[in-house]
Coordinates of C-alpha atoms in Angstrom, one line a residue:
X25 CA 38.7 -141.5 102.4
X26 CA 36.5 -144.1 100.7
X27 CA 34.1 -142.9 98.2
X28 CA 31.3 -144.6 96.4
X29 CA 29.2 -143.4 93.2
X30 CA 26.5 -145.5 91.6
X31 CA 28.0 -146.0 87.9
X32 CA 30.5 -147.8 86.1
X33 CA 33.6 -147.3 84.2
X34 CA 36.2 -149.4 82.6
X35 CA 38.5 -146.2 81.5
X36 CA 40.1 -143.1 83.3
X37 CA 41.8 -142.0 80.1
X38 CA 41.4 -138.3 79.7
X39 CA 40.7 -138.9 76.4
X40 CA 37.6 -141.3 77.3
X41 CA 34.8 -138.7 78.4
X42 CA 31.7 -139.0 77.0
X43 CA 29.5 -137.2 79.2
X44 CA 29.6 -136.2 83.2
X45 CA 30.2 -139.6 84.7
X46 CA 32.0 -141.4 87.4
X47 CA 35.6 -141.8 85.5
X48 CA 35.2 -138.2 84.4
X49 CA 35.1 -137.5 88.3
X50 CA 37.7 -139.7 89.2
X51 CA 40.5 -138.9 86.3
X52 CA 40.0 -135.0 87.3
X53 CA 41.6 -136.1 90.4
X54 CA 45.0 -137.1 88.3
X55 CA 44.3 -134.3 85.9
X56 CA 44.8 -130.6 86.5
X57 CA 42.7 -128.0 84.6
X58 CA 43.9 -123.9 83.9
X59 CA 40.8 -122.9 86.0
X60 CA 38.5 -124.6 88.7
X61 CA 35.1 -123.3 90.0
X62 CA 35.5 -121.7 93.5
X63 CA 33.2 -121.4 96.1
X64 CA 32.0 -117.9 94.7
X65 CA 31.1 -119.9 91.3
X66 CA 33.6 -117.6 89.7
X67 CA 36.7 -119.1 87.7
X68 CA 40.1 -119.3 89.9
X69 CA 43.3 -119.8 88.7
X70 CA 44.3 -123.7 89.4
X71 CA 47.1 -124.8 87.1
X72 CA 47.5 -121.6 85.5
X73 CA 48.7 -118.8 87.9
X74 CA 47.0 -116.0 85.7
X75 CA 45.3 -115.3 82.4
X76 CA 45.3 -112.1 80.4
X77 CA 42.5 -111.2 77.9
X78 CA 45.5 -109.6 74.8
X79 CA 42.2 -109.0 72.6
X80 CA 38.5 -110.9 72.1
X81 CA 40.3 -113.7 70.6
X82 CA 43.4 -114.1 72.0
X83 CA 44.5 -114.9 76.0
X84 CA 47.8 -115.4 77.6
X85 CA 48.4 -117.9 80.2
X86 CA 50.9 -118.0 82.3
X87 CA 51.1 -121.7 84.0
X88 CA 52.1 -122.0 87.8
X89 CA 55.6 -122.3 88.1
X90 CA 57.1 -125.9 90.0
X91 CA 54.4 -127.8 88.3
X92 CA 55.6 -131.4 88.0
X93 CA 54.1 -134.3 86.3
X94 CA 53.3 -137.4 88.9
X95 CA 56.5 -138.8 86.3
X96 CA 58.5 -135.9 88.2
X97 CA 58.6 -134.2 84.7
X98 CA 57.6 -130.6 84.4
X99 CA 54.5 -129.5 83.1
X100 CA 54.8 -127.2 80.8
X101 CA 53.1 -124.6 77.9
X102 CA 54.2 -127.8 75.2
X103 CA 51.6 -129.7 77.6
X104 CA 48.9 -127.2 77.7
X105 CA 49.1 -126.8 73.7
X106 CA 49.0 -130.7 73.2
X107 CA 45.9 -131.3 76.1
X108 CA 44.0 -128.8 73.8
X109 CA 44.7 -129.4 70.5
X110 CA 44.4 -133.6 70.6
X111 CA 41.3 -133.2 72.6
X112 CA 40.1 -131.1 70.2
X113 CA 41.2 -132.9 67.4
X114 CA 40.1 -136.7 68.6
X115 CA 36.6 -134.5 69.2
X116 CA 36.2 -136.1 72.6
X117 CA 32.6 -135.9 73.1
X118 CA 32.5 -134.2 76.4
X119 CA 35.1 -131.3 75.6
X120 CA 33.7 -130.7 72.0
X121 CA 31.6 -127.4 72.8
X122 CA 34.5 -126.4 75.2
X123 CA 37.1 -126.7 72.1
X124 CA 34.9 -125.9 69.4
X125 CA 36.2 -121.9 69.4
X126 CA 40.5 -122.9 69.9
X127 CA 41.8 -121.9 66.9
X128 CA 45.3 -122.5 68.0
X129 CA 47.3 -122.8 71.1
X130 CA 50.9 -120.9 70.7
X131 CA 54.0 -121.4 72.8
X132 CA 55.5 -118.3 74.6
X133 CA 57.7 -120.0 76.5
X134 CA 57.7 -122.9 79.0
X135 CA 55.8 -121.4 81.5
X136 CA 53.4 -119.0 78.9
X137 CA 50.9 -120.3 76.5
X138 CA 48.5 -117.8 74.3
X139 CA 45.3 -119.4 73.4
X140 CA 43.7 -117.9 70.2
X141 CA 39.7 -118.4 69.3
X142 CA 38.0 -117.7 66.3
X143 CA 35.2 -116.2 68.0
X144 CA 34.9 -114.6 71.4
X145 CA 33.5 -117.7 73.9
X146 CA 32.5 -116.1 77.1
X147 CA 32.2 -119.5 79.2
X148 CA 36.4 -119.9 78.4
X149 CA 37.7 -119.5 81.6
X150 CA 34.5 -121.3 83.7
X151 CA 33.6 -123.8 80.9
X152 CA 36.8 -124.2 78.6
X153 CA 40.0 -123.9 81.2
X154 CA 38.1 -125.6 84.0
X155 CA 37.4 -128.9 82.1
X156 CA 40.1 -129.4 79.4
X157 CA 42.7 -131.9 81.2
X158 CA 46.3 -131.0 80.8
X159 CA 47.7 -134.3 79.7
X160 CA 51.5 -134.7 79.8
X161 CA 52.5 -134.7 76.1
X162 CA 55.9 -136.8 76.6
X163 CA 53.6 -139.9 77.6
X164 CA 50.7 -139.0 74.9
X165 CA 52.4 -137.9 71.7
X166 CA 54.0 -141.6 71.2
X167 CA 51.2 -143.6 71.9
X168 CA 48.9 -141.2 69.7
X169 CA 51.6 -140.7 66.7
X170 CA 51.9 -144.2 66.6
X171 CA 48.2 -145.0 66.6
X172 CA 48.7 -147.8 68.9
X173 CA 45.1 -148.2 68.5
X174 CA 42.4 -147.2 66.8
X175 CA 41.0 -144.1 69.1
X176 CA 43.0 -142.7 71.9
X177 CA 40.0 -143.4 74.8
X178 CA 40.7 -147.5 73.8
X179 CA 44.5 -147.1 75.7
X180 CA 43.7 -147.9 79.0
X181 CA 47.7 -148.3 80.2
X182 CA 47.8 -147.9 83.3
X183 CA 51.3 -145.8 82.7
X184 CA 49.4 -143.0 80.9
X185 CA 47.8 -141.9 83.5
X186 CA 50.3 -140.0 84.3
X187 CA 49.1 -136.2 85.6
X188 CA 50.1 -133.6 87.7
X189 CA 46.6 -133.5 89.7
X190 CA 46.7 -133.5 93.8
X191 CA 45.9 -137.6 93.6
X192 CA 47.9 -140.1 91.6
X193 CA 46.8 -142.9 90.0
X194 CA 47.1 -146.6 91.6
X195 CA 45.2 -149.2 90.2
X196 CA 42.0 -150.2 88.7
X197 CA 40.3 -153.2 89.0
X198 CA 36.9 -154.2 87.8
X199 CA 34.5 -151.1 89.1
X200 CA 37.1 -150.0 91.5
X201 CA 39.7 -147.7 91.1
X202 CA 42.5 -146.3 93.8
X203 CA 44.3 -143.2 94.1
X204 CA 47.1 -141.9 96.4
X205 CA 47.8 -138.4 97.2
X206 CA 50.4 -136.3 95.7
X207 CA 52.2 -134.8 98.3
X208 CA 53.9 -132.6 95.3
X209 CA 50.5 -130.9 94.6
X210 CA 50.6 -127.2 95.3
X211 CA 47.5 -128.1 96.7
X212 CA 48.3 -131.1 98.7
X213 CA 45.5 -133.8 99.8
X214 CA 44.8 -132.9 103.7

């Protein structure tokens, strides 16, 4: 399948969104979300498997279990807590009104993550979970703690783009960018 968008890019980095554009729609092909839209418009689980509301503030998420990086590594509640807090922190312009209620993102267990808000946000689950991109934190923590440069959307390595979404990265060239499928994905590419 060849598709074609008028627009350019010169980054798929999930930290490199500043509005609804064409690399936006192309790196949510490597990235996973908690939630996507379904055909109802309601929220669906995606990467997550379920959510529980605990109080106004506070949700549990249990992430869908055999999950793997396109790495082969496992992705994991670590993963969901980094996405959210660095996106929130490096105030990625896209994701700020999705982030700005996370208070904290705590670690159950690796397959259970509770997300805490300091306010209730009704849009979480179609707005929040449905456009944060889990990033894998083993491939983001070193090149962010080590402030390889000066904002995280300038790494453009191709070898952190790295996700667990149904298409993995290939290459990118000028205005063109390629993507194979991951046969891995619970929801495989038909």
């Amino acid at each position: 399948l060849v598709v074609t968008e008028q627009g350019t890019f010169t980054s798929l980095s999930p930290f490199y969104a500043p509005s609804y554009w064409t690399s936006t729609d192309v790196s949510r092909l490597i990235f996973d979300t908690l939630s996507k839209i379904g055909q109802d418009m309601r929220p669906m689980p995606w990467a997550a498997s379920s959510w529980v509301p605990l109080s106004p503030t506070l949700v549990e998420v249990q992430l869908r279990k055999g999950m793997k990086f396109h790495d082969g590594k496992p992705v994991t509640a670590e993963d969901v807590k980094f996405s959210y807090e660095e996106i929130k922190k490096w105030k990625v312009p896209l994701y700020v009104p999705a982030l700005e209620p996370l208070k904290q993102v705590s670690v159950v267990d690796t397959h259970t993550a509770r997300i805490e808000l300091t306010h209730p946000y009704a849009p979480l689950y179609i707005q929040t979970f449905a456009q944060i991109p889990i990033v894998p934190k083993h491939i983001w923590e070193p090149v962010l703690g080590e402030k390889r440069v000066p904002r995280p959307e300038e790494w453009n390595d191709p070898k952190s783009l790295i996700g667990s979404g149904p298409f993995k990265f290939a290459h990118l060239r000028s205005n063109e960018a390629k993507l194979t499928a991951n046969d891995d994905h619970f929801r495989k590419p038909k």
